[in-house]
């Protein structure tokens, strides 16, 4: 019996064109990441001479040894993980509850509150007033000094509010209220279990922002034992660059400083890049939040 041949539809010229463009865009995004990786293990002279393209040259791990052997690196990792977990949990909790409250039609004064919230996207209080406020709240040199200033992102709040407005029907809320359900119970038992997409999306946004954040720690922290990884890596890099100015050790230390620059990017970015594929499907769904439904 002859096997049946299933003829698929041939791709059109438009499909091929979009496919080629997509591949080119993918290469544009991936190659810089790949170059940083191979440059971090290549001889810096080969890198700056333009001889490193697709494969590392004269492989060396000196940059990673300098970073990982420094006792400040594990302390920085611990603090960064702590700030990321605590900051993300606080931000997600505040954003979800605020977004749901602003999506309720009966909420009195929500239009005025929305205007005030959007206003903060254009104007802010400034660094000095914010610092004075944080000082009066006794959050200087504490965990709260790192996670409180950016606890709620206005854009994330708007996206969350839009999601609830489009996916939580007023009829469902009214039915729950007829059965004696409060707003809090409705949010916990009905809204949250059906909002996995928005929870994953804003969690990813907040976690990446908190992981990469260093400005709040730079301004509000004085104790180096509480510094996040980014500040420690900055100190290591500056230390290497200052040492490279010494004419007696300029060549050897300059090589190490150049390696540290690339290795620092890999060390700081690797955890986020490793976690992103697991949240990618939620991120793709989250892109369509707020779009026109037809």
Tab-separated table of C-alpha atoms in Angstrom:
chain	number	residue	atom	x	y	z
A	1	UNK	CA	0.000	0.000	0.000
A	2	UNK	CA	1.454	3.271	-1.090
A	3	UNK	CA	1.956	5.885	1.541
A	4	UNK	CA	-0.227	8.894	1.166
A	5	UNK	CA	1.626	12.102	0.471
A	6	UNK	CA	0.193	15.121	2.148
A	7	UNK	CA	1.008	18.255	0.236
A	8	UNK	CA	1.253	21.305	2.436
A	9	UNK	CA	0.579	24.801	1.311
A	10	UNK	CA	3.647	26.432	-0.165
A	11	UNK	CA	4.747	29.575	1.609
A	12	UNK	CA	4.034	32.749	-0.285
A	13	UNK	CA	6.626	35.374	-1.155
A	14	UNK	CA	5.274	37.535	1.659
A	15	UNK	CA	5.751	34.716	4.168
A	16	UNK	CA	9.315	34.178	2.972
A	17	UNK	CA	10.028	37.894	3.211
A	18	UNK	CA	8.692	38.102	6.772
A	19	UNK	CA	10.639	34.955	7.633
A	20	UNK	CA	13.900	36.462	6.399
A	21	UNK	CA	13.234	39.718	8.247
A	22	UNK	CA	12.456	37.790	11.441
A	23	UNK	CA	15.705	35.815	11.176
A	24	UNK	CA	17.696	39.018	10.620
A	25	UNK	CA	16.052	40.691	13.620
A	26	UNK	CA	16.764	37.588	15.704
A	27	UNK	CA	20.439	37.739	14.751
A	28	UNK	CA	20.560	41.457	15.580
A	29	UNK	CA	19.249	40.691	19.078
A	30	UNK	CA	21.193	37.498	19.780
A	31	UNK	CA	24.628	38.387	18.396
A	32	UNK	CA	25.428	41.179	20.907
A	33	UNK	CA	24.634	38.779	23.752
A	34	UNK	CA	26.758	36.082	22.153
A	35	UNK	CA	29.608	38.533	21.531
A	36	UNK	CA	29.649	39.599	25.184
A	37	UNK	CA	29.840	35.937	26.182
A	38	UNK	CA	32.770	35.053	23.902
A	39	UNK	CA	34.529	38.355	24.649
A	40	UNK	CA	34.376	37.581	28.371
A	41	UNK	CA	36.558	34.497	27.827
A	42	UNK	CA	38.787	35.866	25.039
A	43	UNK	CA	42.090	37.666	25.223
A	44	UNK	CA	41.228	41.405	25.439
A	45	UNK	CA	43.891	42.317	22.891
A	46	UNK	CA	42.263	40.007	20.365
A	47	UNK	CA	38.866	41.523	21.146
A	48	UNK	CA	39.937	45.128	20.707
A	49	UNK	CA	41.906	44.207	17.592
A	50	UNK	CA	38.614	43.087	16.030
A	51	UNK	CA	39.644	39.454	15.706
A	52	UNK	CA	36.807	38.039	17.819
A	53	UNK	CA	33.708	37.450	15.706
A	54	UNK	CA	32.103	34.048	16.196
A	55	UNK	CA	34.555	32.060	18.319
A	56	UNK	CA	36.623	33.059	21.365
A	57	UNK	CA	40.328	33.647	20.864
A	58	UNK	CA	42.970	32.569	23.406
A	59	UNK	CA	40.429	31.454	25.985
A	60	UNK	CA	40.948	32.762	29.505
A	61	UNK	CA	38.751	32.782	32.606
A	62	UNK	CA	40.669	35.511	34.387
A	63	UNK	CA	37.705	37.899	34.339
A	64	UNK	CA	35.376	35.402	36.009
A	65	UNK	CA	38.044	34.415	38.527
A	66	UNK	CA	38.465	38.054	39.526
A	67	UNK	CA	34.725	38.488	40.123
A	68	UNK	CA	33.897	35.135	41.703
A	69	UNK	CA	36.968	35.117	43.933
A	70	UNK	CA	36.015	38.469	45.419
A	71	UNK	CA	34.233	37.968	48.790
A	72	UNK	CA	31.832	40.795	47.919
A	73	UNK	CA	30.250	38.822	45.067
A	74	UNK	CA	28.315	36.213	47.139
A	75	UNK	CA	27.192	38.960	49.532
A	76	UNK	CA	25.947	40.981	46.581
A	77	UNK	CA	24.114	37.985	45.124
A	78	UNK	CA	22.401	37.311	48.444
A	79	UNK	CA	21.308	40.939	48.839
A	80	UNK	CA	20.114	41.168	45.244
A	81	UNK	CA	18.037	37.997	45.569
A	82	UNK	CA	16.582	39.324	48.830
A	83	UNK	CA	15.699	42.704	47.315
A	84	UNK	CA	14.289	41.073	44.189
A	85	UNK	CA	12.048	38.620	46.041
A	86	UNK	CA	10.849	41.109	48.657
A	87	UNK	CA	10.472	43.974	46.192
A	88	UNK	CA	8.619	41.882	43.627
A	89	UNK	CA	6.247	40.463	46.241
A	90	UNK	CA	5.444	43.923	47.595
A	91	UNK	CA	5.068	45.483	44.142
A	92	UNK	CA	2.828	42.718	42.808
A	93	UNK	CA	0.604	42.848	45.897
A	94	UNK	CA	0.192	46.631	45.712
A	95	UNK	CA	-0.296	46.690	41.943
A	96	UNK	CA	-2.903	43.918	41.881
A	97	UNK	CA	-4.970	45.323	44.728
A	98	UNK	CA	-4.770	48.888	43.404
A	99	UNK	CA	-5.533	47.801	39.859
A	100	UNK	CA	-8.586	45.870	40.968
A	101	UNK	CA	-9.869	48.764	43.088
A	102	UNK	CA	-9.501	51.191	40.178
A	103	UNK	CA	-11.299	48.785	37.853
A	104	UNK	CA	-14.441	48.643	40.017
A	105	UNK	CA	-17.090	50.854	38.449
A	106	UNK	CA	-18.653	51.830	41.786
A	107	UNK	CA	-15.352	53.023	43.256
A	108	UNK	CA	-15.949	56.665	44.218
A	109	UNK	CA	-13.450	59.176	42.851
A	110	UNK	CA	-11.496	56.701	40.737
A	111	UNK	CA	-11.305	59.120	37.792
A	112	UNK	CA	-9.578	61.739	39.897
A	113	UNK	CA	-7.256	59.131	41.369
A	114	UNK	CA	-6.374	57.877	37.875
A	115	UNK	CA	-5.501	61.430	36.831
A	116	UNK	CA	-3.220	61.888	39.842
A	117	UNK	CA	-1.538	58.545	39.134
A	118	UNK	CA	-0.909	59.352	35.471
A	119	UNK	CA	0.342	62.800	36.508
A	120	UNK	CA	3.263	61.144	38.305
A	121	UNK	CA	4.455	59.728	34.978
A	122	UNK	CA	5.132	63.294	33.814
A	123	UNK	CA	6.226	65.045	37.009
A	124	UNK	CA	7.971	63.687	40.087
A	125	UNK	CA	8.938	65.149	43.423
A	126	UNK	CA	12.654	65.099	42.634
A	127	UNK	CA	15.577	63.361	44.271
A	128	UNK	CA	16.140	65.724	47.225
A	129	UNK	CA	12.497	65.796	48.453
A	130	UNK	CA	12.277	62.043	47.996
A	131	UNK	CA	15.442	61.512	50.013
A	132	UNK	CA	14.173	63.759	52.800
A	133	UNK	CA	10.899	61.842	52.847
A	134	UNK	CA	12.694	58.506	53.037
A	135	UNK	CA	14.841	59.864	55.863
A	136	UNK	CA	11.763	60.960	57.826
A	137	UNK	CA	10.303	57.491	57.334
A	138	UNK	CA	13.522	56.012	58.809
A	139	UNK	CA	14.111	53.827	55.752
A	140	UNK	CA	17.672	54.958	55.052
A	141	UNK	CA	20.101	52.027	55.072
A	142	UNK	CA	17.274	49.484	55.292
A	143	UNK	CA	15.535	47.042	52.998
A	144	UNK	CA	12.614	49.456	52.645
A	145	UNK	CA	14.872	52.154	51.288
A	146	UNK	CA	15.612	49.929	48.305
A	147	UNK	CA	12.152	48.544	47.510
A	148	UNK	CA	9.740	51.313	48.566
A	149	UNK	CA	10.597	54.185	46.151
A	150	UNK	CA	9.680	52.162	43.084
A	151	UNK	CA	7.192	49.791	44.679
A	152	UNK	CA	4.428	50.580	42.174
A	153	UNK	CA	5.085	51.268	38.517
A	154	UNK	CA	2.424	53.496	36.986
A	155	UNK	CA	2.510	51.702	33.645
A	156	UNK	CA	2.179	48.295	35.305
A	157	UNK	CA	-0.740	49.630	37.335
A	158	UNK	CA	-2.512	50.889	34.206
A	159	UNK	CA	-1.989	47.560	32.435
A	160	UNK	CA	-3.309	45.664	35.469
A	161	UNK	CA	-6.362	47.911	35.770
A	162	UNK	CA	-7.107	47.454	32.050
A	163	UNK	CA	-6.815	43.687	32.392
A	164	UNK	CA	-9.313	43.597	35.246
A	165	UNK	CA	-11.720	45.924	33.422
A	166	UNK	CA	-11.725	43.661	30.362
A	167	UNK	CA	-11.734	40.262	32.075
A	168	UNK	CA	-13.720	40.727	35.301
A	169	UNK	CA	-17.336	41.402	34.427
A	170	UNK	CA	-19.550	43.627	36.507
A	171	UNK	CA	-22.267	40.964	36.410
A	172	UNK	CA	-19.942	38.466	38.076
A	173	UNK	CA	-19.164	40.924	40.869
A	174	UNK	CA	-22.842	41.700	41.378
A	175	UNK	CA	-23.718	37.983	41.515
A	176	UNK	CA	-21.037	37.406	44.118
A	177	UNK	CA	-22.276	40.341	46.189
A	178	UNK	CA	-25.810	38.924	46.148
A	179	UNK	CA	-24.392	35.807	47.767
A	180	UNK	CA	-22.810	37.927	50.496
A	181	UNK	CA	-19.289	38.051	49.039
A	182	UNK	CA	-17.213	41.100	49.958
A	183	UNK	CA	-14.806	42.857	47.622
A	184	UNK	CA	-11.854	41.305	49.399
A	185	UNK	CA	-13.210	37.757	49.165
A	186	UNK	CA	-14.180	38.334	45.541
A	187	UNK	CA	-10.646	39.481	44.747
A	188	UNK	CA	-8.969	36.594	46.603
A	189	UNK	CA	-11.225	33.695	45.598
A	190	UNK	CA	-12.456	34.686	42.143
A	191	UNK	CA	-10.237	37.362	40.560
A	192	UNK	CA	-6.776	36.085	41.476
A	193	UNK	CA	-7.296	32.432	40.410
A	194	UNK	CA	-8.315	33.622	36.931
A	195	UNK	CA	-5.572	36.250	36.553
A	196	UNK	CA	-2.476	34.108	36.225
A	197	UNK	CA	-1.368	35.890	33.043
A	198	UNK	CA	-1.276	39.406	34.483
A	199	UNK	CA	0.327	38.171	37.711
A	200	UNK	CA	3.118	36.477	35.748
A	201	UNK	CA	3.641	39.470	33.458
A	202	UNK	CA	3.947	42.153	36.128
A	203	UNK	CA	5.993	39.809	38.316
A	204	UNK	CA	8.462	39.444	35.468
A	205	UNK	CA	8.580	43.206	34.905
A	206	UNK	CA	9.114	43.994	38.577
A	207	UNK	CA	11.644	41.199	39.125
A	208	UNK	CA	13.821	42.252	36.183
A	209	UNK	CA	13.634	45.895	37.215
A	210	UNK	CA	14.524	45.067	40.813
A	211	UNK	CA	17.353	42.746	39.810
A	212	UNK	CA	18.950	45.357	37.568
A	213	UNK	CA	18.245	48.266	39.906
A	214	UNK	CA	21.132	49.983	41.621
A	215	UNK	CA	20.129	53.651	41.931
A	216	UNK	CA	17.994	53.295	45.059
A	217	UNK	CA	20.721	51.272	46.749
A	218	UNK	CA	23.328	53.838	45.722
A	219	UNK	CA	21.293	56.687	47.226
A	220	UNK	CA	19.712	55.131	50.311
A	221	UNK	CA	22.290	52.568	51.491
A	222	UNK	CA	25.445	53.366	53.442
A	223	UNK	CA	26.342	49.931	54.797
A	224	UNK	CA	28.345	48.022	52.170
A	225	UNK	CA	27.183	44.734	53.627
A	226	UNK	CA	23.723	45.610	52.294
A	227	UNK	CA	24.860	46.559	48.777
A	228	UNK	CA	23.281	44.619	45.884
A	229	UNK	CA	25.376	42.772	43.318
A	230	UNK	CA	25.384	45.647	40.830
A	231	UNK	CA	27.106	48.037	43.256
A	232	UNK	CA	29.734	45.453	44.195
A	233	UNK	CA	30.450	44.741	40.524
A	234	UNK	CA	30.781	48.476	39.960
A	235	UNK	CA	33.314	48.704	42.782
A	236	UNK	CA	35.300	45.765	41.405
A	237	UNK	CA	35.385	47.315	37.946
A	238	UNK	CA	36.426	50.741	39.254
A	239	UNK	CA	39.106	49.087	41.370
A	240	UNK	CA	40.518	47.311	38.316
A	241	UNK	CA	40.479	50.506	36.243
A	242	UNK	CA	42.235	52.497	38.978
A	243	UNK	CA	44.922	49.829	39.263
A	244	UNK	CA	45.433	49.888	35.496
A	245	UNK	CA	46.595	53.513	35.795
A	246	UNK	CA	49.703	52.360	37.638
A	247	UNK	CA	52.485	52.332	34.981
A	248	UNK	CA	54.215	49.397	36.676
A	249	UNK	CA	51.258	47.058	36.266
A	250	UNK	CA	49.418	48.742	33.421
A	251	UNK	CA	49.548	45.874	30.931
A	252	UNK	CA	48.491	42.971	33.148
A	253	UNK	CA	45.831	44.884	35.068
A	254	UNK	CA	44.470	46.539	31.924
A	255	UNK	CA	43.877	43.096	30.458
A	256	UNK	CA	42.042	42.002	33.579
A	257	UNK	CA	39.942	45.195	33.664
A	258	UNK	CA	38.810	44.653	30.089
A	259	UNK	CA	37.884	41.056	30.838
A	260	UNK	CA	36.018	42.077	33.981
A	261	UNK	CA	33.792	44.434	31.964
A	262	UNK	CA	32.411	41.602	29.861
A	263	UNK	CA	32.397	39.014	32.643
A	264	UNK	CA	30.496	41.475	34.838
A	265	UNK	CA	27.689	41.704	32.263
A	266	UNK	CA	27.425	37.916	32.071
A	267	UNK	CA	27.450	37.422	35.853
A	268	UNK	CA	24.785	40.087	36.400
A	269	UNK	CA	22.532	39.065	33.501
A	270	UNK	CA	22.782	35.262	33.515
A	271	UNK	CA	20.133	34.581	36.227
A	272	UNK	CA	17.540	36.770	34.498
A	273	UNK	CA	18.273	35.315	31.060
A	274	UNK	CA	18.036	31.796	32.493
A	275	UNK	CA	14.653	32.476	34.115
A	276	UNK	CA	13.097	34.350	31.192
A	277	UNK	CA	12.284	31.292	28.957
A	278	UNK	CA	10.094	29.847	31.709
A	279	UNK	CA	7.977	33.030	31.803
A	280	UNK	CA	8.066	33.699	28.060
A	281	UNK	CA	4.626	32.256	27.306
A	282	UNK	CA	3.046	34.515	29.924
A	283	UNK	CA	4.964	37.500	28.596
A	284	UNK	CA	3.674	36.890	25.054
A	285	UNK	CA	0.102	36.727	26.329
A	286	UNK	CA	0.651	39.848	28.385
A	287	UNK	CA	1.669	41.838	25.311
A	288	UNK	CA	-1.937	41.671	24.088
A	289	UNK	CA	-3.419	42.993	27.322
A	290	UNK	CA	-5.404	46.110	26.595
A	291	UNK	CA	-5.667	45.458	22.860
A	292	UNK	CA	-8.909	45.923	20.963
A	293	UNK	CA	-11.036	42.810	20.940
A	294	UNK	CA	-13.118	42.097	17.899
